[in-house]
mmCIF file of C-alpha atoms in Angstrom:
data_model
loop_
_atom_site.group_PDB
_atom_site.id
_atom_site.type_symbol
_atom_site.label_atom_id
_atom_site.label_comp_id
_atom_site.label_asym_id
_atom_site.label_seq_id
_atom_site.Cartn_x
_atom_site.Cartn_y
_atom_site.Cartn_z
ATOM 1 C CA MET A 15 -15.065 6.680 46.225
ATOM 2 C CA GLN A 16 -12.004 4.516 46.886
ATOM 3 C CA PHE A 17 -11.198 1.079 45.524
ATOM 4 C CA SER A 18 -8.578 -1.416 46.566
ATOM 5 C CA PHE A 19 -5.723 -1.696 44.100
ATOM 6 C CA ASN A 20 -2.488 -3.682 44.025
ATOM 7 C CA SER A 21 0.245 -1.117 44.044
ATOM 8 C CA THR A 22 2.994 -3.184 42.480
ATOM 9 C CA GLU A 23 4.833 -1.430 39.686
ATOM 10 C CA SER A 24 3.622 -3.820 36.976
ATOM 11 C CA ASP A 25 -0.007 -3.505 38.015
ATOM 12 C CA LEU A 26 0.265 0.257 38.106
ATOM 13 C CA LYS A 27 1.719 0.332 34.601
ATOM 14 C CA CYS A 28 -0.991 -1.929 33.355
ATOM 15 C CA ALA A 29 -3.690 0.209 34.922
ATOM 16 C CA GLN A 30 -2.292 3.334 33.234
ATOM 17 C CA HIS A 31 -2.016 1.470 29.919
ATOM 18 C CA VAL A 32 -5.637 0.307 30.048
ATOM 19 C CA SER A 33 -6.850 3.717 31.167
ATOM 20 C CA GLN A 34 -5.148 5.368 28.211
ATOM 21 C CA ILE A 35 -6.648 2.847 25.808
ATOM 22 C CA ILE A 36 -10.134 3.467 27.062
ATOM 23 C CA PHE A 37 -9.897 7.249 27.393
ATOM 24 C CA ARG A 38 -7.834 8.512 24.520
ATOM 25 C CA ASP A 39 -8.755 12.058 25.415
ATOM 26 C CA GLN A 40 -5.527 13.312 27.019
ATOM 27 C CA ALA A 41 -7.486 15.838 29.069
ATOM 28 C CA ARG A 42 -8.859 13.000 31.182
ATOM 29 C CA SER A 43 -6.676 11.994 34.092
ATOM 30 C CA PRO A 44 -5.684 8.275 34.071
ATOM 31 C CA THR A 45 -5.670 8.436 37.881
ATOM 32 C CA ASP A 46 -9.445 8.722 38.134
ATOM 33 C CA ASP A 47 -10.716 6.244 40.725
ATOM 34 C CA ALA A 48 -13.395 4.754 38.466
ATOM 35 C CA VAL A 49 -10.858 4.176 35.712
ATOM 36 C CA TYR A 50 -8.394 2.559 38.077
ATOM 37 C CA HIS A 51 -11.089 0.254 39.309
ATOM 38 C CA LEU A 52 -11.931 -0.625 35.722
ATOM 39 C CA ALA A 53 -8.288 -1.467 35.227
ATOM 40 C CA GLN A 54 -8.437 -3.677 38.275
ATOM 41 C CA LEU A 55 -11.291 -5.598 36.709
ATOM 42 C CA VAL A 56 -9.126 -6.115 33.639
ATOM 43 C CA LEU A 57 -6.267 -7.325 35.793
ATOM 44 C CA ASP A 58 -8.599 -9.897 37.305
ATOM 45 C CA HIS A 59 -9.080 -11.498 33.910
ATOM 46 C CA ALA A 60 -5.945 -10.685 31.924
ATOM 47 C CA LYS A 61 -2.328 -11.851 31.689
ATOM 48 C CA VAL A 62 -0.018 -8.907 31.944
ATOM 49 C CA THR A 63 3.675 -8.241 31.414
ATOM 50 C CA THR A 64 5.816 -5.799 33.311
ATOM 51 C CA SER A 65 5.629 -3.473 30.312
ATOM 52 C CA GLY A 66 1.987 -3.016 30.999
ATOM 53 C CA SER A 67 0.590 -4.583 27.832
ATOM 54 C CA VAL A 68 -2.623 -6.566 27.938
ATOM 55 C CA LYS A 69 -2.569 -9.880 26.042
ATOM 56 C CA ASN A 70 -4.579 -13.083 25.866
ATOM 57 C CA PHE A 71 -7.505 -11.050 27.200
ATOM 58 C CA LYS A 72 -10.910 -12.720 27.124
ATOM 59 C CA LEU A 73 -14.088 -11.150 28.430
ATOM 60 C CA PRO A 74 -15.975 -13.439 30.804
ATOM 61 C CA PRO A 75 -19.730 -13.839 30.117
ATOM 62 C CA ASN A 76 -20.721 -11.691 33.094
ATOM 63 C CA PHE A 77 -18.226 -8.928 32.482
ATOM 64 C CA GLN A 78 -20.664 -6.453 30.894
ATOM 65 C CA ALA A 79 -23.174 -6.760 33.791
ATOM 66 C CA LYS A 80 -20.444 -6.649 36.424
ATOM 67 C CA LEU A 81 -18.947 -3.569 34.909
ATOM 68 C CA ALA A 82 -22.276 -1.825 34.476
ATOM 69 C CA SER A 83 -23.114 -2.367 38.151
ATOM 70 C CA TYR A 84 -19.965 -0.536 39.175
ATOM 71 C CA LEU A 85 -20.148 2.274 36.660
ATOM 72 C CA ALA A 86 -23.879 2.925 36.225
ATOM 73 C CA PRO A 87 -23.871 5.964 38.629
ATOM 74 C CA ASN A 88 -21.240 7.653 36.472
ATOM 75 C CA SER A 89 -22.979 8.977 33.383
ATOM 76 C CA GLU A 90 -19.723 9.963 31.725
ATOM 77 C CA ILE A 91 -18.569 6.353 31.316
ATOM 78 C CA THR A 92 -21.719 4.346 30.904
ATOM 79 C CA SER A 93 -20.481 3.051 27.526
ATOM 80 C CA VAL A 94 -16.924 2.427 28.656
ATOM 81 C CA TRP A 95 -17.313 -1.356 28.599
ATOM 82 C CA ARG A 96 -17.751 -1.167 24.846
ATOM 83 C CA ALA A 97 -14.578 0.858 24.384
ATOM 84 C CA LEU A 98 -12.701 -1.599 26.582
ATOM 85 C CA ASP A 99 -14.251 -4.510 24.699
ATOM 86 C CA THR A 100 -12.974 -3.198 21.332
ATOM 87 C CA ALA A 101 -9.547 -2.128 22.599
ATOM 88 C CA THR A 102 -8.625 -5.444 24.209
ATOM 89 C CA GLN A 103 -9.920 -7.856 21.548
ATOM 90 C CA GLN A 104 -7.801 -9.386 18.827
ATOM 91 C CA PRO A 105 -8.700 -9.046 15.121
ATOM 92 C CA LEU A 106 -10.868 -11.913 14.011
ATOM 93 C CA SER A 107 -9.448 -14.018 11.166
ATOM 94 C CA THR A 108 -11.098 -13.312 7.870
ATOM 95 C CA ASN A 109 -11.567 -17.077 7.552
ATOM 96 C CA HIS A 110 -14.257 -16.743 10.222
ATOM 97 C CA ARG A 111 -17.621 -18.005 8.968
ATOM 98 C CA GLN A 112 -19.509 -18.599 12.196
ATOM 99 C CA TRP A 113 -21.529 -15.417 11.880
ATOM 100 C CA ARG A 114 -24.289 -16.624 14.206
ATOM 101 C CA GLU A 115 -21.753 -16.442 17.061
ATOM 102 C CA THR A 116 -21.886 -12.663 16.745
ATOM 103 C CA ARG A 117 -22.953 -11.019 19.993
ATOM 104 C CA GLN A 118 -22.811 -7.386 18.866
ATOM 105 C CA VAL A 119 -22.889 -5.372 15.614
ATOM 106 C CA ASN A 120 -21.867 -1.691 15.618
ATOM 107 C CA CYS A 121 -22.114 0.655 12.619
ATOM 108 C CA ALA A 122 -19.050 2.738 11.776
ATOM 109 C CA SER A 123 -19.441 6.441 11.038
ATOM 110 C CA VAL A 124 -17.535 6.167 7.748
ATOM 111 C CA GLY A 125 -17.894 4.135 4.548
ATOM 112 C CA VAL A 126 -19.818 5.161 1.423
ATOM 113 C CA ARG A 127 -21.731 1.881 1.340
ATOM 114 C CA GLY A 128 -21.488 1.181 5.069
ATOM 115 C CA ALA A 129 -19.061 -0.491 7.470
ATOM 116 C CA TRP A 130 -19.912 -2.559 10.552
ATOM 117 C CA PHE A 131 -17.987 -4.142 13.395
ATOM 118 C CA PHE A 132 -19.068 -7.701 14.087
ATOM 119 C CA SER A 133 -17.946 -8.807 17.552
ATOM 120 C CA THR A 134 -17.733 -12.232 19.138
ATOM 121 C CA TRP A 135 -16.707 -12.678 22.772
ATOM 122 C CA GLU A 136 -13.082 -12.686 21.726
ATOM 123 C CA SER A 137 -12.637 -10.777 18.491
ATOM 124 C CA ASN A 138 -13.752 -8.112 16.039
ATOM 125 C CA LEU A 139 -14.152 -8.212 12.295
ATOM 126 C CA VAL A 140 -15.025 -5.382 9.930
ATOM 127 C CA VAL A 141 -17.706 -5.988 7.271
ATOM 128 C CA LYS A 142 -17.943 -3.357 4.554
ATOM 129 C CA GLY A 143 -20.451 -2.867 1.806
ATOM 130 C CA GLN A 144 -18.408 -2.300 -1.329
ATOM 131 C CA GLU A 145 -18.630 -1.385 -5.012
ATOM 132 C CA ASN A 146 -16.000 -3.140 -7.116
ATOM 133 C CA ALA A 147 -15.083 -5.197 -4.077
ATOM 134 C CA LEU A 148 -12.635 -7.418 -5.954
ATOM 135 C CA TYR A 149 -10.502 -4.341 -6.801
ATOM 136 C CA GLN A 150 -9.941 -3.784 -3.104
ATOM 137 C CA VAL A 151 -9.138 -7.445 -2.368
ATOM 138 C CA ILE A 152 -6.541 -7.504 -5.165
ATOM 139 C CA GLY A 153 -5.006 -4.201 -4.037
ATOM 140 C CA SER A 154 -4.798 -5.221 -0.395
ATOM 141 C CA VAL A 155 -3.312 -8.641 -1.165
ATOM 142 C CA PHE A 156 -0.779 -7.077 -3.550
ATOM 143 C CA LEU A 157 0.484 -4.696 -0.869
ATOM 144 C CA SER A 158 0.814 -7.604 1.605
ATOM 145 C CA LEU A 159 2.824 -9.563 -0.983
ATOM 146 C CA VAL A 160 5.308 -6.692 -1.460
ATOM 147 C CA GLY A 161 5.747 -6.110 2.268
ATOM 148 C CA ILE A 162 3.394 -3.216 3.046
ATOM 149 C CA ASN A 163 1.178 -3.778 6.095
ATOM 150 C CA ALA A 164 -2.429 -4.337 5.042
ATOM 151 C CA PRO A 165 -5.269 -6.132 6.868
ATOM 152 C CA ASP A 166 -6.261 -9.533 5.558
ATOM 153 C CA ILE A 167 -9.393 -9.286 3.476
ATOM 154 C CA ARG A 168 -11.841 -11.404 1.455
ATOM 155 C CA ILE A 169 -14.895 -10.897 -0.776
ATOM 156 C CA ILE A 170 -18.384 -12.186 0.029
ATOM 157 C CA PRO A 171 -21.043 -11.662 -2.648
ATOM 158 C CA CYS A 172 -24.270 -10.300 -1.193
ATOM 159 C CA ASP A 173 -26.286 -12.960 -2.967
ATOM 160 C CA SER A 174 -24.135 -15.853 -1.673
ATOM 161 C CA ALA A 175 -25.272 -18.066 1.200
ATOM 162 C CA GLU A 176 -22.718 -16.436 3.497
ATOM 163 C CA GLY A 177 -23.719 -12.921 2.370
ATOM 164 C CA SER A 178 -27.334 -13.691 3.207
ATOM 165 C CA GLU A 179 -26.320 -15.016 6.611
ATOM 166 C CA ILE A 180 -24.323 -11.850 7.372
ATOM 167 C CA ALA A 181 -27.291 -9.658 6.393
ATOM 168 C CA GLU A 182 -29.654 -11.770 8.582
ATOM 169 C CA VAL A 183 -27.346 -11.529 11.621
ATOM 170 C CA ALA A 184 -26.973 -7.790 11.193
ATOM 171 C CA SER A 185 -30.786 -7.444 10.948
ATOM 172 C CA GLN A 186 -31.101 -9.261 14.295
ATOM 173 C CA HIS A 187 -28.994 -6.458 15.705
ATOM 174 C CA GLN A 188 -31.140 -3.752 14.063
ATOM 175 C CA HIS A 189 -28.803 -3.033 11.122
ATOM 176 C CA ASN A 190 -29.870 -3.124 7.474
ATOM 177 C CA ILE A 191 -26.505 -3.573 5.822
ATOM 178 C CA GLN A 192 -27.968 -3.921 2.324
ATOM 179 C CA GLN A 193 -29.788 -0.592 2.490
ATOM 180 C CA ARG A 194 -27.056 1.155 0.497
ATOM 181 C CA GLN A 195 -27.146 -1.626 -2.135
ATOM 182 C CA PRO A 196 -23.462 -2.771 -2.084
ATOM 183 C CA ASP A 197 -22.239 -5.022 -4.868
ATOM 184 C CA ALA A 198 -20.579 -7.321 -2.305
ATOM 185 C CA PHE A 199 -19.344 -7.425 1.282
ATOM 186 C CA ILE A 200 -15.718 -7.338 2.306
ATOM 187 C CA ALA A 201 -14.630 -9.114 5.499
ATOM 188 C CA MET A 202 -11.551 -7.361 6.834
ATOM 189 C CA GLU A 203 -9.334 -7.687 9.892
ATOM 190 C CA CYS A 204 -9.916 -4.910 12.408
ATOM 191 C CA VAL A 205 -7.048 -2.422 12.397
ATOM 192 C CA TYR A 206 -6.125 -0.687 15.677
ATOM 193 C CA GLY A 207 -4.275 2.562 15.079
ATOM 194 C CA ARG A 208 -4.669 6.254 14.253
ATOM 195 C CA SER A 209 -5.277 7.515 10.759
ATOM 196 C CA PHE A 210 -3.050 10.154 9.232
ATOM 197 C CA GLU A 211 -5.915 12.665 9.218
ATOM 198 C CA ASP A 212 -6.162 12.333 13.042
ATOM 199 C CA LEU A 213 -2.488 13.043 13.706
ATOM 200 C CA CYS A 214 -1.307 16.392 15.021
ATOM 201 C CA GLY A 215 1.605 17.915 16.931
ATOM 202 C CA VAL A 216 5.324 17.312 16.982
ATOM 203 C CA GLY A 217 5.106 13.827 18.468
ATOM 204 C CA ASP A 218 2.838 12.634 15.664
ATOM 205 C CA LEU A 219 5.021 14.357 13.036
ATOM 206 C CA ASN A 220 7.973 12.347 14.302
ATOM 207 C CA ILE A 221 5.981 9.120 13.794
ATOM 208 C CA VAL A 222 5.366 10.149 10.175
ATOM 209 C CA LYS A 223 8.968 11.206 9.598
ATOM 210 C CA ALA A 224 10.127 7.715 10.728
ATOM 211 C CA GLU A 225 7.859 6.192 8.032
ATOM 212 C CA LEU A 226 8.825 8.409 5.097
ATOM 213 C CA LYS A 227 10.662 5.601 3.325
ATOM 214 C CA SER A 228 7.610 3.300 3.657
ATOM 215 C CA LEU A 229 5.353 6.104 2.458
ATOM 216 C CA GLY A 230 7.568 6.558 -0.629
ATOM 217 C CA LYS A 231 7.194 2.846 -1.368
ATOM 218 C CA LEU A 232 3.459 3.127 -0.898
ATOM 219 C CA LEU A 233 3.212 6.010 -3.386
ATOM 220 C CA PHE A 234 4.957 3.923 -6.007
ATOM 221 C CA TYR A 235 2.733 0.915 -5.428
ATOM 222 C CA ASP A 236 -0.421 3.072 -5.521
ATOM 223 C CA LEU A 237 0.698 4.390 -8.881
ATOM 224 C CA LEU A 238 1.285 0.916 -10.174
ATOM 225 C CA LEU A 239 -2.139 -0.234 -8.898
ATOM 226 C CA GLY A 240 -3.905 2.812 -10.335
ATOM 227 C CA ASN A 241 -5.082 3.657 -6.817
ATOM 228 C CA PHE A 242 -5.597 7.411 -6.399
ATOM 229 C CA ASP A 243 -7.827 7.316 -3.342
ATOM 230 C CA ARG A 244 -4.901 7.886 -0.985
ATOM 231 C CA PHE A 245 -2.361 10.060 -2.803
ATOM 232 C CA GLU A 246 -4.664 11.991 -5.122
ATOM 233 C CA LEU A 247 -4.040 12.549 -8.770
ATOM 234 C CA ASN A 248 -0.901 14.651 -9.480
ATOM 235 C CA SER A 249 -0.285 15.107 -5.681
ATOM 236 C CA THR A 250 -3.205 17.522 -5.416
ATOM 237 C CA GLY A 251 -4.205 16.137 -2.049
ATOM 238 C CA ILE A 252 -4.005 13.277 0.416
ATOM 239 C CA ASN A 253 -6.788 11.132 1.784
ATOM 240 C CA GLY A 254 -5.526 10.656 5.321
ATOM 241 C CA GLY A 255 -8.240 8.226 6.242
ATOM 242 C CA ASN A 256 -6.742 5.468 4.084
ATOM 243 C CA PHE A 257 -3.462 4.969 5.905
ATOM 244 C CA LEU A 258 -2.915 4.527 9.609
ATOM 245 C CA PHE A 259 -0.148 4.119 12.101
ATOM 246 C CA SER A 260 -0.502 1.123 14.370
ATOM 247 C CA GLU A 261 -0.289 1.435 18.149
ATOM 248 C CA HIS A 262 2.754 -0.817 18.291
ATOM 249 C CA ALA A 263 5.536 -1.126 15.756
ATOM 250 C CA ASN A 264 6.300 -4.526 14.309
ATOM 251 C CA ASN A 265 9.675 -5.463 12.882
ATOM 252 C CA LYS A 266 8.934 -3.612 9.659
ATOM 253 C CA SER A 267 6.803 -0.542 9.987
ATOM 254 C CA ARG A 268 3.948 1.099 11.879
ATOM 255 C CA LEU A 269 2.330 2.126 8.577
ATOM 256 C CA VAL A 270 -0.900 0.227 7.810
ATOM 257 C CA THR A 271 -2.972 0.709 4.643
ATOM 258 C CA ILE A 272 -6.685 0.240 4.063
ATOM 259 C CA ASP A 273 -9.037 0.719 1.108
ATOM 260 C CA THR A 274 -6.460 0.008 -1.608
ATOM 261 C CA ASP A 275 -7.886 -0.666 -5.082
ATOM 262 C CA CYS A 276 -6.171 -2.286 -8.062
ATOM 263 C CA VAL A 277 -7.907 -0.628 -11.039
ATOM 264 C CA PRO A 278 -8.007 -2.112 -14.544
ATOM 265 C CA ASN A 279 -6.729 -0.039 -17.489
ATOM 266 C CA SER A 280 -10.253 0.251 -18.929
ATOM 267 C CA GLU A 281 -11.455 2.123 -15.832
ATOM 268 C CA LEU A 282 -8.367 4.313 -15.648
ATOM 269 C CA GLU A 283 -9.045 5.320 -19.269
ATOM 270 C CA ASN A 284 -12.648 6.115 -18.464
ATOM 271 C CA LYS A 285 -11.474 8.406 -15.657
ATOM 272 C CA ASP A 286 -8.774 10.017 -17.804
ATOM 273 C CA GLN A 287 -6.163 8.653 -15.409
ATOM 274 C CA TYR A 288 -4.421 6.158 -17.649
ATOM 275 C CA GLU A 289 -2.032 8.579 -19.402
ATOM 276 C CA PHE A 290 -1.156 10.283 -16.104
ATOM 277 C CA THR A 291 -0.339 6.891 -14.581
ATOM 278 C CA ARG A 292 2.026 6.102 -17.461
ATOM 279 C CA LEU A 293 3.630 9.559 -17.331
ATOM 280 C CA ALA A 294 4.291 9.318 -13.589
ATOM 281 C CA LEU A 295 5.746 5.824 -13.941
ATOM 282 C CA LYS A 296 7.902 6.977 -16.865
ATOM 283 C CA LYS A 297 9.382 9.780 -14.750
ATOM 284 C CA ILE A 298 10.187 7.318 -11.996
ATOM 285 C CA ALA A 299 11.801 4.899 -14.497
ATOM 286 C CA GLN A 300 13.877 7.769 -15.913
ATOM 287 C CA GLY A 301 15.023 8.909 -12.481
ATOM 288 C CA LYS A 302 13.063 12.153 -12.682
ATOM 289 C CA SER A 303 10.697 11.663 -9.738
ATOM 290 C CA GLU A 304 12.145 14.358 -7.474
ATOM 291 C CA GLY A 305 9.496 16.927 -8.291
ATOM 292 C CA TYR A 306 6.687 14.437 -7.763
ATOM 293 C CA CYS A 307 8.192 13.358 -4.437
ATOM 294 C CA GLN A 308 8.697 16.988 -3.370
ATOM 295 C CA LYS A 309 5.039 17.829 -3.924
ATOM 296 C CA THR A 310 3.823 14.739 -2.060
ATOM 297 C CA VAL A 311 6.133 15.253 0.891
ATOM 298 C CA SER A 312 5.106 18.924 1.055
ATOM 299 C CA LYS A 313 1.466 17.823 1.244
ATOM 300 C CA ILE A 314 2.313 15.413 4.094
ATOM 301 C CA PHE A 315 4.152 18.078 6.098
ATOM 302 C CA SER A 316 1.500 20.729 5.419
ATOM 303 C CA HIS A 317 -0.894 18.595 7.495
ATOM 304 C CA PHE A 318 1.280 19.619 10.459
ATOM 305 C CA ASN A 319 1.532 23.270 9.269
ATOM 306 C CA THR A 320 5.220 22.970 8.588
ATOM 307 C CA GLU A 321 7.656 22.656 5.705
ATOM 308 C CA PRO A 322 9.681 19.513 4.899
ATOM 309 C CA ILE A 323 13.134 19.396 6.426
ATOM 310 C CA GLU A 324 16.162 17.662 4.938
ATOM 311 C CA PRO A 325 16.475 14.803 4.116
ATOM 312 C CA ALA A 326 12.714 14.126 4.068
ATOM 313 C CA VAL A 327 12.309 14.282 0.264
ATOM 314 C CA GLU A 328 15.460 12.173 -0.282
ATOM 315 C CA VAL A 329 14.273 9.505 2.134
ATOM 316 C CA PHE A 330 10.812 9.429 0.545
ATOM 317 C CA GLN A 331 12.314 9.180 -2.947
ATOM 318 C CA GLU A 332 14.666 6.427 -1.776
ATOM 319 C CA GLY A 333 11.653 4.357 -0.712
ATOM 320 C CA LEU A 334 9.938 5.001 -4.055
ATOM 321 C CA ASN A 335 13.001 3.879 -6.047
ATOM 322 C CA GLU A 336 13.571 0.857 -3.818
ATOM 323 C CA ALA A 337 10.002 -0.283 -4.398
ATOM 324 C CA MET A 338 10.452 0.012 -8.171
ATOM 325 C CA HIS A 339 13.635 -2.076 -8.097
ATOM 326 C CA GLU A 340 12.012 -4.712 -5.922
ATOM 327 C CA ILE A 341 9.098 -5.075 -8.338
ATOM 328 C CA LEU A 342 11.433 -5.334 -11.340
ATOM 329 C CA SER A 343 13.716 -7.865 -9.624
ATOM 330 C CA ILE A 344 11.158 -10.653 -10.127
ATOM 331 C CA THR A 345 9.362 -11.715 -13.290
ATOM 332 C CA THR A 346 5.949 -10.197 -13.862
ATOM 333 C CA GLU A 347 4.527 -13.653 -14.601
ATOM 334 C CA MET A 348 5.677 -14.977 -11.212
ATOM 335 C CA LEU A 349 4.305 -11.941 -9.334
ATOM 336 C CA VAL A 350 0.894 -12.016 -11.054
ATOM 337 C CA SER A 351 0.662 -15.785 -10.604
ATOM 338 C CA GLN A 352 1.306 -15.397 -6.858
ATOM 339 C CA LEU A 353 -1.212 -12.586 -6.687
ATOM 340 C CA ASN A 354 -3.919 -14.591 -8.475
ATOM 341 C CA ARG A 355 -3.481 -17.603 -6.218
ATOM 342 C CA ALA A 356 -3.556 -15.486 -3.050
ATOM 343 C CA VAL A 357 -6.698 -13.651 -4.181
ATOM 344 C CA GLU A 358 -8.476 -16.853 -5.159
ATOM 345 C CA LYS A 359 -7.978 -18.086 -1.594
ATOM 346 C CA ARG A 360 -9.998 -15.035 -0.514
ATOM 347 C CA MET A 361 -12.897 -15.840 -2.846
ATOM 348 C CA VAL A 362 -14.175 -18.887 -0.916
ATOM 349 C CA SER A 363 -17.771 -17.636 -1.010
ATOM 350 C CA CYS A 364 -17.725 -16.890 -4.760
ATOM 351 C CA GLU A 365 -18.960 -20.284 -5.943
ATOM 352 C CA ASN A 366 -20.685 -20.129 -9.356
ATOM 353 C CA ARG A 367 -19.438 -16.535 -9.890
ATOM 354 C CA ALA A 368 -17.475 -16.966 -13.101
ATOM 355 C CA ASP A 369 -17.837 -13.207 -13.667
ATOM 356 C CA LEU A 370 -15.665 -12.475 -10.621
ATOM 357 C CA TYR A 371 -12.952 -14.828 -11.752
ATOM 358 C CA GLN A 372 -13.051 -13.209 -15.185
ATOM 359 C CA GLU A 373 -12.760 -9.837 -13.511
ATOM 360 C CA LEU A 374 -9.761 -11.036 -11.513
ATOM 361 C CA THR A 375 -7.996 -11.983 -14.753
ATOM 362 C CA GLU A 376 -8.804 -8.577 -16.335
ATOM 363 C CA VAL A 377 -7.528 -6.583 -13.376
ATOM 364 C CA THR A 378 -4.310 -8.517 -12.782
ATOM 365 C CA SER A 379 -3.609 -8.533 -16.553
ATOM 366 C CA SER A 380 -3.816 -4.718 -16.515
ATOM 367 C CA LEU A 381 -1.398 -4.662 -13.562
ATOM 368 C CA ALA A 382 0.972 -6.952 -15.523
ATOM 369 C CA GLU A 383 0.781 -4.669 -18.528
ATOM 370 C CA ARG A 384 1.742 -1.611 -16.405
ATOM 371 C CA ILE A 385 4.674 -3.480 -14.819
ATOM 372 C CA GLU A 386 5.979 -4.574 -18.273
ATOM 373 C CA TRP A 387 5.574 -1.041 -19.604
ATOM 374 C CA LEU A 388 7.618 0.241 -16.610
ATOM 375 C CA ARG A 389 10.247 -2.436 -17.274
ATOM 376 C CA ASN A 390 10.551 -1.294 -20.892
ATOM 377 C CA MET A 391 10.916 2.347 -19.805
ATOM 378 C CA CYS A 392 13.768 1.394 -17.532
ATOM 379 C CA THR A 393 15.642 -0.437 -20.242
ATOM 380 C CA GLN A 394 15.407 2.640 -22.487
ATOM 381 C CA ARG A 395 17.282 4.849 -20.003
#
């Protein structure tokens, strides 16, 4: 089957770009006629640049039906419109509250208490069921404040008016998002990228090597936050699903973090993690973090079945030390005040929830205590 196609260089690049977005399986040829025709449909409704990127893309109301009519005979790509839909949409702002505009809800395959993609005609937003949801909002906002890429995020109590509306809309799309009894929902920007656990090969290793300094910073911030769901306790393992590498680099870094908790001291003590956190921070303050960095970098490289090469550990440690100095360069009071204000802006659906505001104070006070303890350790060198 042949389709007409504009053969200009920019159109060709765009078609290849769209094809690769839709079919990430490298074994599939991007020159397949059906895929090129699909790219042509995109070109009909998208503004493109000579680099082949698709921007300002908006699906017309009849797009799904039009696409289905062309692709229905091909059983291999009957769901391709959905992949295209997701790949070309922009993340929906977490300020979004028009949940009844949702046209589609899809359930993710991961998430202890469930995760769902809510789609409008233009954008996607992730809604997660969450235990201790405020921990994650605080952790994510903190990383954003210190310059680590993290999706915007806000908390929505399940028993709030907005929480009830989200559950009702999901139910209309045959999803029971309260089945796993979450404490609250989190609305989060959709992140487009590949998780560390999905990386493989020399090309992907080079991506990681370029981000070693940022990863060193992230390790330090995770320690300060008491977050051990990414770099596990004492470098015994790495949860590669909690950090990703975006498709396109911004001016800072391709590293993007998700599922970052800021844990209060009381919970760290209950998990026997409080003393380890202090010990690790003390070693960093005393300039004795090389062993810790060596173990973490070795874990990162072992994912690619190889050993670290120079100067990987040094670059990683440089990032860790730089993060510490950046934190200590501003007063703890100013940092925590900024953090509290930023988190409160993400609690717009928490009316009459004094318990959550009390929890915010407890968690950020614990963070302040750890920062001050680190500051004292540095002055004792």
